[in-house]
Amino acid sequence: MMDESTELSVSITQIVQRLKGTHLHSQLEKQAKECMHKPEIKLETLKDDVRRLLKASGWERKLQNAVYRELHILPPPGNPRAPPEHTKEPLAYMRKAQLSWEKRILKSLNSMCTELGIPLARKRPVLEQKELTNKWNEMGTDEPDLSKFRPVYAPKDFLEVLIGLRNLNNNRSEDLTVRSNWGLIQVSLNIRDIPQMRETYPELGLTYGQLGIDDHTHVPPDLFESEHILIGKKVVSEQDSAAAQQYSRQGCPTGLRAQLWTLILNTTDDPEVITHYEQLKARVIHHGLLVDNLIYKDVKLTASNDDYYFVFEDYLYQVLLCFSRDTAVLEHFNNNSATPPKSHIQSKSGSEPCAVVYPPNGVIPFHGFSMYVAPLCFLYNEPSKLYSVFREMYIRYFFRLHSISSHPSGIVSLCLQFERLLQTHLPQLFYHLREIGAQPLRIAFKWIVRAFSGYLSTDQLLLLWDRILGYGSLELVAVLAAAVFAFRAENLMEVTSLASAEAVLADLSTLKVMPLLQIFLFATSV
Amino acid sequence: MKPVSFPLGEPTSHLVGVTPVLPYVVQPYKVSPYVLIHITPSGKDVASAAFLFQRKGTLSQCYPIVSLNGFWGTAVIDTLCVSPVPPSLGKGVQVAYNRSLEGGSSCGALLLNENLKMQRTCCSLYTRAARMSVQTIRSVFSVDTGYRLTDDQMVNHFPNHYELTRKDLMIKNIKRYRKDLEKEASPLAEKDESGKYLYLDFVPVTFMLPADYNLFVEEFRKSPSSTWIMKPCGKAQGKGIFLINKLSQIKKWSRDSRTFVAANSGKEAYVISLYIDNPLLIGGKKFDLRLYVLMTSYRPLKCYMYKLGFCRFCTVKYTPSTSELDNMFVHLTNVAIQKHGDDYNHVHGGKWTVSNLRLYLESTRGRDVTNHLFDQIHWIVVQSLKAVAPVMNNDKHCFECYGYDIIIDDRLKPWLIEVNASPSLTSSTANDRILKYNLINDTLNIVTPNGEIPDCRWNRSLPKEALGHYQVLYDEEQALSESTDLRSCSGQSLGSKGSRSGSVRPPFPATWK
């Protein structure tokens, strides 16, 4: 076991390592050098003076924000001697399950490739490149024949894999309690109960003001809201990531949300961000990938038919196509239980086939993937900005929703959390639904996988995502799923089939997220 | 009868697909899109039964719900007049209707019994019904007919609504309104250095053709690169509209087109308006706004704004280039036109709610600009109504639900394009159906409150809760009494409100908020 101070110093070394050679690093150096020429710098107090100047010019804040971002994506400290995959996912059976799931997806992708006779990647002829450049902003008007393509997998398929998860170390007959047999998830993980969550989410408590609740009450009118907006403006002007994150726990005002989220995610609008996006765009134009068709198909099947998001169809193509080419996304596999899929290509020089990551970002889209981007289109109307916010959201949070791991924000934990909450607080409802063959998770899984995108109305969804960013955790997604069941419990008790239970829960677009969460967490008797 | 209410946060849409128990046969979705209106019809006496029917059908173009076993077919009901049956005829309700079909219209009258089943057609009412259509509504009020509407009869059009809803007349009235205000030296008529009205410049520059041809040519020569849009005055749904950007085109049109000759005799006139070539684009697409405004009285002015309007998106990418001038899908957002485009999506129908628009604008541009835009939209609606108020025949039996078409340009300035007297109440998608259902329901709740027999003498001032999704946009009576209060306590004159120099926001009474 490492003690706290060694753990800290390991983290510090890691962060310093990662920040070295970044754009920020060279900018800081440049700034420091420029300081030298200033008259107020004295040789005897050189270090302090430079520091003071960097602080005054806002560069210290930028460094703080960068460190804060690294802390978010830093893999959990492990024993330095443990192999890296153990740090990514400590439980062997999870690793194994993830590995075989990856094999399945890749096999399915490869067989689609062979079946249709379409190469995984190809250079576009010059004429096609020109055409694509011209219609870059209106790819939605294109109607390619996509009937042959099918999504590599849908959330349903993934749920079956999670249901099949078993910990072979557990002797089932004696170890599993009656309770755990109720649900679909058959592994045990450390899940927080309501009293623990009340400690984790104190700002959601009844005594705190909440955007999404207190902006709608009429007495006293707007009191909390206007105060909250004032503080929000201050947070934005201070450019402080940590403060923005704390602030977001009570909700971001609509007019400030875009700025606050970029601050929390530390996605700067440096020119290099735009250059990077333009490079990705060039890659899309030069080479066509098989996954492009999957992206097209997914957008057509989901966002293009959505009342809220259809207007952003073209932005979704742009962002998702660029995303698939972005090798910087690979970085997130350092703390993802998954490994990027590999494909073999014939190298130019020799006949020896070599393995490359495919698609280049290592992420194979599934049915509904574009809904991770869609809500963000309400906040950012510049594609490069939209892109960088989405990418950061993905490598911090969304990847956990479709890889098998024991992480508390991972999909397995969320499913288990959801089932446990219902079993503990609405046992009769759980029992009833189970009896009629409508396991709650079968209905709620699609919500959880998409973090509710496409199910809630956009304003409500953004209020939920405020809290995801604010607490740096997806746990509230599971809580909300349970709260929705609790809210419609009366109707659900009346139904007698899976279909009618699904009908009762088919339309979530009128739900108010924050009252549901607050009541479920703080007004449920425990 | 109270408006149907649902528990906190629970949707009406949640009930779609759940068939309520009804005392009559519920027709399938397409024929009767407003089934949800009749959730609580049990135990009603004749009067409220009549009312129930009225809620289903008084507005133009709505399909009545009552099962008449396909009698109504898919005809569009233009006008419907409902009144209780004279006691001598027994219990029931008589209905006079006028419907337009593809290529013609018909009218008639029916007698329904208390279960709202059709009893018989009623010839004695026929002549009255024949007069009731959106085109001929005026004759209903004519003295020559020898017929007078009784106090319990309400009609969903004003006799001369065309003063507002015909493109040429609306322009004429607005131009006159501006001149009148100028003469009064009203602060509202203030102009900037370039001679443009600060607060009244809300319709694109427009001329009547052929009457104003010379004026148009003069204006065209000032900015020869501009694009203009030609619209026939009396047609709707995007019919007969085309774009021009060269004078030669309009000359050619006048040579080729017989209508131009006919127009000289006053039969078919056109308006030509400066085309808004810098529309606000969202997701790269052009759109316009359809807002619903309920008018219950012109003098004093009393109108309501419906909160559930929507944006109509073009399915084809917008390019301002002139090569696309012939592709109407790029320029016109009318659903009737867009429906024929290949890309028309039947799930959302290219419709985006105003609340989506607000969320998007507030998120990307900030709260203050967004509020300012919506204030301006409300402002131009009120001004357009004020412009026609003096000429409108303010009959106490009348109310009207207008469809306002507004385009927002890329500087977030709204432009009034036109006003429709019979906005489409049919639904193209599931959400649309819910919207139209709510619209009809809320409209009738204001016009005939409390589910009672309509009474045109009733002075309509309702508590907020009774307005449904409507909000009071302008209430002249209330505004006057407020400003008198204001004057008496602060000694301010009414006009000073508008003359605040440097204030971007147009002067506006606080009543609509």
XYZ file of N, CA and C in Angstrom, chain B residues 83-212:
390
model
N -75.845 26.714 -32.364
C -76.767 27.363 -31.436
C -77.737 26.330 -30.892
N -78.297 26.587 -29.735
C -79.253 25.645 -29.181
C -80.500 25.568 -30.068
N -81.121 24.434 -30.047
C -82.326 24.240 -30.855
C -83.506 24.930 -30.164
N -84.370 25.566 -30.917
C -85.583 26.110 -30.294
C -86.341 24.982 -29.603
N -86.951 25.260 -28.441
C -87.617 24.211 -27.668
C -88.642 23.433 -28.488
N -89.212 24.084 -29.471
C -90.247 23.403 -30.252
C -89.682 22.209 -31.019
N -88.396 22.248 -31.281
C -87.794 21.158 -32.048
C -87.259 20.059 -31.139
N -87.429 20.201 -29.832
C -86.931 19.173 -28.920
C -85.534 19.506 -28.455
N -84.904 18.557 -27.789
C -83.553 18.783 -27.274
C -82.540 18.587 -28.383
N -81.505 19.387 -28.347
C -80.471 19.175 -29.352
C -79.750 20.454 -29.676
N -79.029 20.413 -30.743
C -78.256 21.561 -31.118
C -78.249 21.649 -32.627
N -78.359 22.864 -33.135
C -78.306 22.996 -34.578
C -76.970 23.574 -35.003
N -76.515 23.070 -36.094
C -75.186 23.421 -36.552
C -75.257 23.843 -38.002
N -74.784 25.014 -38.262
C -74.680 25.432 -39.654
C -73.208 25.412 -40.014
N -72.910 24.868 -41.155
C -71.495 24.747 -41.489
C -71.245 25.099 -42.932
N -70.028 25.368 -43.182
C -69.599 25.617 -44.539
C -68.265 24.935 -44.678
N -68.145 24.077 -45.668
C -66.867 23.375 -45.785
C -66.315 23.529 -47.182
N -65.013 23.565 -47.256
C -64.407 23.635 -48.579
C -63.756 22.298 -48.884
N -63.976 21.848 -50.083
C -63.389 20.600 -50.531
C -62.411 20.955 -51.631
N -61.595 19.985 -52.007
C -60.752 20.186 -53.165
C -61.639 20.587 -54.329
N -61.430 21.738 -54.863
C -62.149 22.153 -56.056
C -63.582 22.589 -55.837
N -63.919 23.042 -54.669
C -65.276 23.538 -54.501
C -65.643 23.605 -53.055
N -66.802 24.077 -52.754
C -67.196 24.086 -51.355
C -68.679 23.771 -51.268
N -69.075 23.365 -50.096
C -70.495 23.088 -49.923
C -70.889 23.562 -48.543
N -72.153 23.679 -48.329
C -72.563 24.100 -47.010
C -73.875 23.427 -46.664
N -74.258 23.544 -45.442
C -75.483 22.870 -45.041
C -75.730 23.086 -43.579
N -76.720 22.424 -43.054
C -77.003 22.553 -41.634
C -77.516 21.230 -41.130
N -77.278 20.970 -39.881
C -77.666 19.697 -39.296
C -78.352 19.950 -37.974
N -79.092 18.991 -37.584
C -79.642 19.023 -36.244
C -79.065 17.818 -35.510
N -78.485 18.058 -34.395
C -77.919 16.950 -33.632
C -78.746 16.777 -32.373
N -78.904 15.541 -31.958
C -79.634 15.347 -30.708
C -78.691 15.497 -29.529
N -79.205 15.288 -28.345
C -78.386 15.613 -27.177
C -77.160 14.716 -27.045
N -77.159 13.575 -27.702
C -75.948 12.763 -27.677
C -74.998 13.137 -28.800
N -75.328 14.230 -29.449
C -74.524 14.723 -30.540
C -74.517 13.757 -31.714
N -75.498 12.941 -31.799
C -75.657 12.118 -32.993
C -76.499 12.929 -33.981
N -76.203 12.744 -35.241
C -76.941 13.520 -36.219
C -78.383 13.051 -36.279
N -79.290 13.990 -36.200
C -80.687 13.619 -36.282
C -81.178 13.765 -37.718
N -81.010 14.920 -38.212
C -81.406 15.122 -39.603
C -80.734 16.382 -40.123
N -80.693 16.518 -41.409
C -80.218 17.778 -41.939
C -81.381 18.749 -41.875
N -81.056 19.964 -41.851
C -82.060 20.947 -41.508
C -82.044 22.037 -42.568
N -82.982 21.978 -43.471
C -82.929 22.848 -44.639
C -83.178 24.310 -44.296
N -83.942 24.532 -43.231
C -84.285 25.919 -42.928
C -83.044 26.748 -42.599
N -82.019 26.067 -42.181
C -80.808 26.792 -41.812
C -79.864 26.966 -42.983
N -80.215 26.336 -44.086
C -79.275 26.243 -45.186
C -78.815 27.606 -45.695
N -79.762 28.483 -45.874
C -79.393 29.765 -46.478
C -78.407 30.538 -45.615
N -78.606 30.430 -44.312
C -77.679 31.136 -43.449
C -76.273 30.535 -43.586
N -76.217 29.224 -43.578
C -74.928 28.552 -43.651
C -74.202 28.908 -44.937
N -74.963 29.050 -45.992
C -74.346 29.326 -47.288
C -73.540 30.608 -47.262
N -73.906 31.496 -46.392
C -73.208 32.780 -46.349
C -71.913 32.730 -45.539
N -71.774 31.650 -44.805
C -70.669 31.641 -43.847
C -69.431 30.962 -44.407
N -68.563 31.703 -44.983
C -67.257 31.154 -45.274
C -66.291 32.306 -45.058
N -65.036 31.969 -45.054
C -64.072 33.004 -44.740
C -64.113 34.123 -45.780
N -64.513 33.747 -47.011
C -64.592 34.776 -48.053
C -65.846 35.632 -47.922
N -66.944 34.983 -47.515
C -68.224 35.686 -47.573
C -68.728 36.092 -46.208
N -67.884 35.952 -45.205
C -68.327 36.172 -43.830
C -68.987 37.539 -43.672
N -68.547 38.479 -44.484
C -69.040 39.837 -44.334
C -70.556 39.904 -44.469
N -71.080 39.117 -45.421
C -72.512 39.205 -45.707
C -73.369 38.751 -44.524
N -72.779 37.958 -43.642
C -73.545 37.500 -42.481
C -74.021 38.696 -41.657
N -73.182 39.737 -41.666
C -73.487 40.891 -40.819
C -74.226 41.999 -41.569
N -74.455 41.707 -42.834
C -75.104 42.738 -43.631
C -76.559 42.913 -43.193
N -77.027 44.165 -43.237
C -78.406 44.436 -42.802
C -79.431 43.820 -43.754
N -79.008 43.689 -45.028
C -79.961 43.222 -46.034
C -80.422 41.793 -45.782
N -79.614 41.009 -45.123
C -79.963 39.598 -44.990
C -81.201 39.403 -44.126
N -81.490 40.394 -43.325
C -82.648 40.260 -42.460
C -82.401 39.263 -41.337
N -81.152 38.859 -41.211
C -80.842 37.913 -40.156
C -79.874 38.538 -39.175
N -80.107 38.351 -37.910
C -79.163 38.874 -36.928
C -78.675 37.768 -36.028
N -77.392 37.799 -35.761
C -76.851 36.808 -34.844
C -77.379 37.095 -33.445
N -77.728 36.032 -32.740
C -78.208 36.232 -31.377
C -77.029 36.270 -30.416
N -77.311 36.648 -29.173
C -76.240 36.834 -28.199
C -75.449 35.563 -27.918
N -76.077 34.411 -28.138
C -75.354 33.177 -27.829
C -74.655 32.586 -29.045
N -74.511 33.385 -30.058
C -73.799 32.892 -31.233
C -72.496 33.653 -31.427
N -71.464 32.879 -31.650
C -70.154 33.494 -31.859
C -69.636 33.041 -33.218
N -68.960 33.921 -33.876
C -68.410 33.558 -35.182
C -66.911 33.795 -35.169
N -66.198 32.869 -35.820
C -64.741 32.905 -35.708
C -64.040 33.800 -36.725
N -64.733 34.790 -37.265
C -64.062 35.763 -38.132
C -64.672 37.132 -37.913
N -63.872 38.154 -38.118
C -64.432 39.493 -38.175
C -64.909 39.742 -39.598
N -65.987 40.541 -39.740
C -66.584 40.708 -41.066
C -65.561 41.162 -42.117
N -64.735 42.123 -41.788
C -63.764 42.585 -42.780
C -62.329 42.312 -42.328
N -62.115 41.072 -41.899
C -60.786 40.651 -41.449
C -59.731 40.841 -42.535
N -60.204 40.887 -43.809
C -59.234 40.987 -44.913
C -58.438 42.291 -44.865
N -58.917 43.262 -44.099
C -58.124 44.482 -43.934
C -56.742 44.146 -43.356
N -56.695 43.068 -42.596
C -55.422 42.638 -42.018
C -54.823 41.475 -42.794
N -55.670 40.606 -43.305
C -55.159 39.332 -43.808
C -54.951 39.307 -45.312
N -55.358 40.360 -46.005
C -54.959 40.427 -47.406
C -53.684 41.230 -47.493
N -52.728 40.673 -48.218
C -51.376 41.243 -48.187
C -51.369 42.720 -48.559
N -52.148 43.078 -49.625
C -52.120 44.472 -50.074
C -52.788 45.400 -49.067
N -53.902 44.943 -48.483
C -54.624 45.815 -47.563
C -53.856 46.020 -46.256
N -53.193 44.951 -45.813
C -52.401 45.095 -44.590
C -51.341 46.182 -44.783
N -50.664 46.119 -45.924
C -49.627 47.112 -46.206
C -50.244 48.520 -46.241
N -51.380 48.613 -46.910
C -52.039 49.917 -47.024
C -52.370 50.475 -45.633
N -52.921 49.616 -44.797
C -53.317 50.053 -43.463
C -52.112 50.450 -42.602
N -51.034 49.677 -42.748
C -49.849 49.999 -41.948
C -49.261 51.337 -42.402
N -49.227 51.543 -43.728
C -48.699 52.809 -44.233
C -49.538 53.985 -43.729
N -50.856 53.796 -43.713
C -51.729 54.862 -43.242
C -51.527 55.125 -41.747
N -51.389 54.050 -41.011
C -51.185 54.134 -39.562
C -49.932 54.956 -39.242
N -48.854 54.670 -39.993
C -47.619 55.423 -39.783
C -47.839 56.913 -40.044
N -48.527 57.191 -41.146
C -48.751 58.606 -41.501
C -49.563 59.315 -40.434
N -50.605 58.602 -39.964
C -51.447 59.184 -38.911
C -50.621 59.526 -37.679
N -49.789 58.589 -37.291
C -48.965 58.818 -36.105
C -48.010 59.987 -36.321
N -47.484 60.061 -37.534
C -46.585 61.156 -37.848
C -47.295 62.508 -37.712
N -48.509 62.534 -38.231
C -49.300 63.769 -38.159
C -49.528 64.193 -36.715
N -49.774 63.178 -35.875
C -49.998 63.471 -34.443
C -48.700 63.823 -33.745
N -47.594 63.701 -34.493
C -46.258 63.884 -33.915
C -46.035 62.907 -32.760
N -46.520 61.721 -32.963
C -46.359 60.699 -31.930
C -44.901 60.258 -31.853
N -44.393 60.010 -30.651
C -43.009 59.536 -30.506
C -42.794 58.195 -31.214
N -43.866 57.452 -31.440
C -43.731 56.157 -32.102
C -43.265 56.312 -33.543
N -43.557 57.473 -34.120
C -43.245 57.675 -35.526
C -41.863 58.279 -35.722
N -41.064 58.244 -34.688
C -39.712 58.788 -34.759
C -38.896 58.110 -35.854
N -38.036 58.893 -36.512
C -37.218 58.336 -37.592
C -35.743 58.510 -37.294
N -34.913 57.659 -37.895
C -33.470 57.838 -37.729
C -32.935 58.764 -38.819
N -31.612 58.935 -38.879
C -31.023 59.909 -39.805
C -31.360 59.577 -41.258
N -31.414 58.240 -41.541
C -31.638 57.860 -42.937
C -33.125 57.865 -43.305
N -33.949 58.360 -42.391
C -35.360 58.477 -42.717
C -36.176 57.229 -42.464
N -35.554 56.247 -41.781
C -36.309 55.021 -41.488
C -36.995 55.152 -40.131
N -38.183 54.576 -40.054
C -38.881 54.599 -38.770
C -38.102 53.788 -37.752
N -37.996 54.318 -36.534
C -37.277 53.593 -35.496
C -38.105 52.427 -34.964
N -39.395 52.656 -34.833
C -40.229 51.636 -34.194
C -41.255 51.018 -35.132
N -41.434 51.615 -36.309
C -42.522 51.144 -37.166
C -42.023 50.518 -38.461
N -40.726 50.282 -38.524
C -40.156 49.691 -39.724
C -40.113 48.172 -39.541
N -41.264 47.526 -39.672
C -41.302 46.085 -39.386
C -41.884 45.244 -40.510
N -42.259 45.879 -41.607
C -42.617 45.069 -42.787
C -41.601 45.392 -43.882
N -41.206 44.379 -44.676
C -40.274 44.658 -45.760
C -40.907 45.660 -46.732
N -40.079 46.473 -47.374
C -40.579 47.453 -48.346
C -41.469 46.743 -49.351
N -42.676 47.254 -49.532
C -43.669 46.541 -50.346
C -44.433 47.508 -51.234
N -44.728 47.053 -52.445
C -45.563 47.854 -53.359
C -46.667 47.003 -53.933
N -47.763 47.690 -54.279
C -48.860 47.014 -54.942
C -48.594 47.030 -56.442
N -48.813 45.901 -57.070
C -48.707 45.859 -58.519
C -50.078 45.527 -59.100
N -50.474 46.140 -60.161
C -49.712 47.097 -60.964
C -49.779 48.539 -60.468
N -50.623 48.854 -59.475
C -50.863 50.246 -59.104
C -49.585 51.044 -58.822
N -48.668 50.456 -58.038
C -47.477 51.204 -57.615
C -46.268 50.915 -58.484
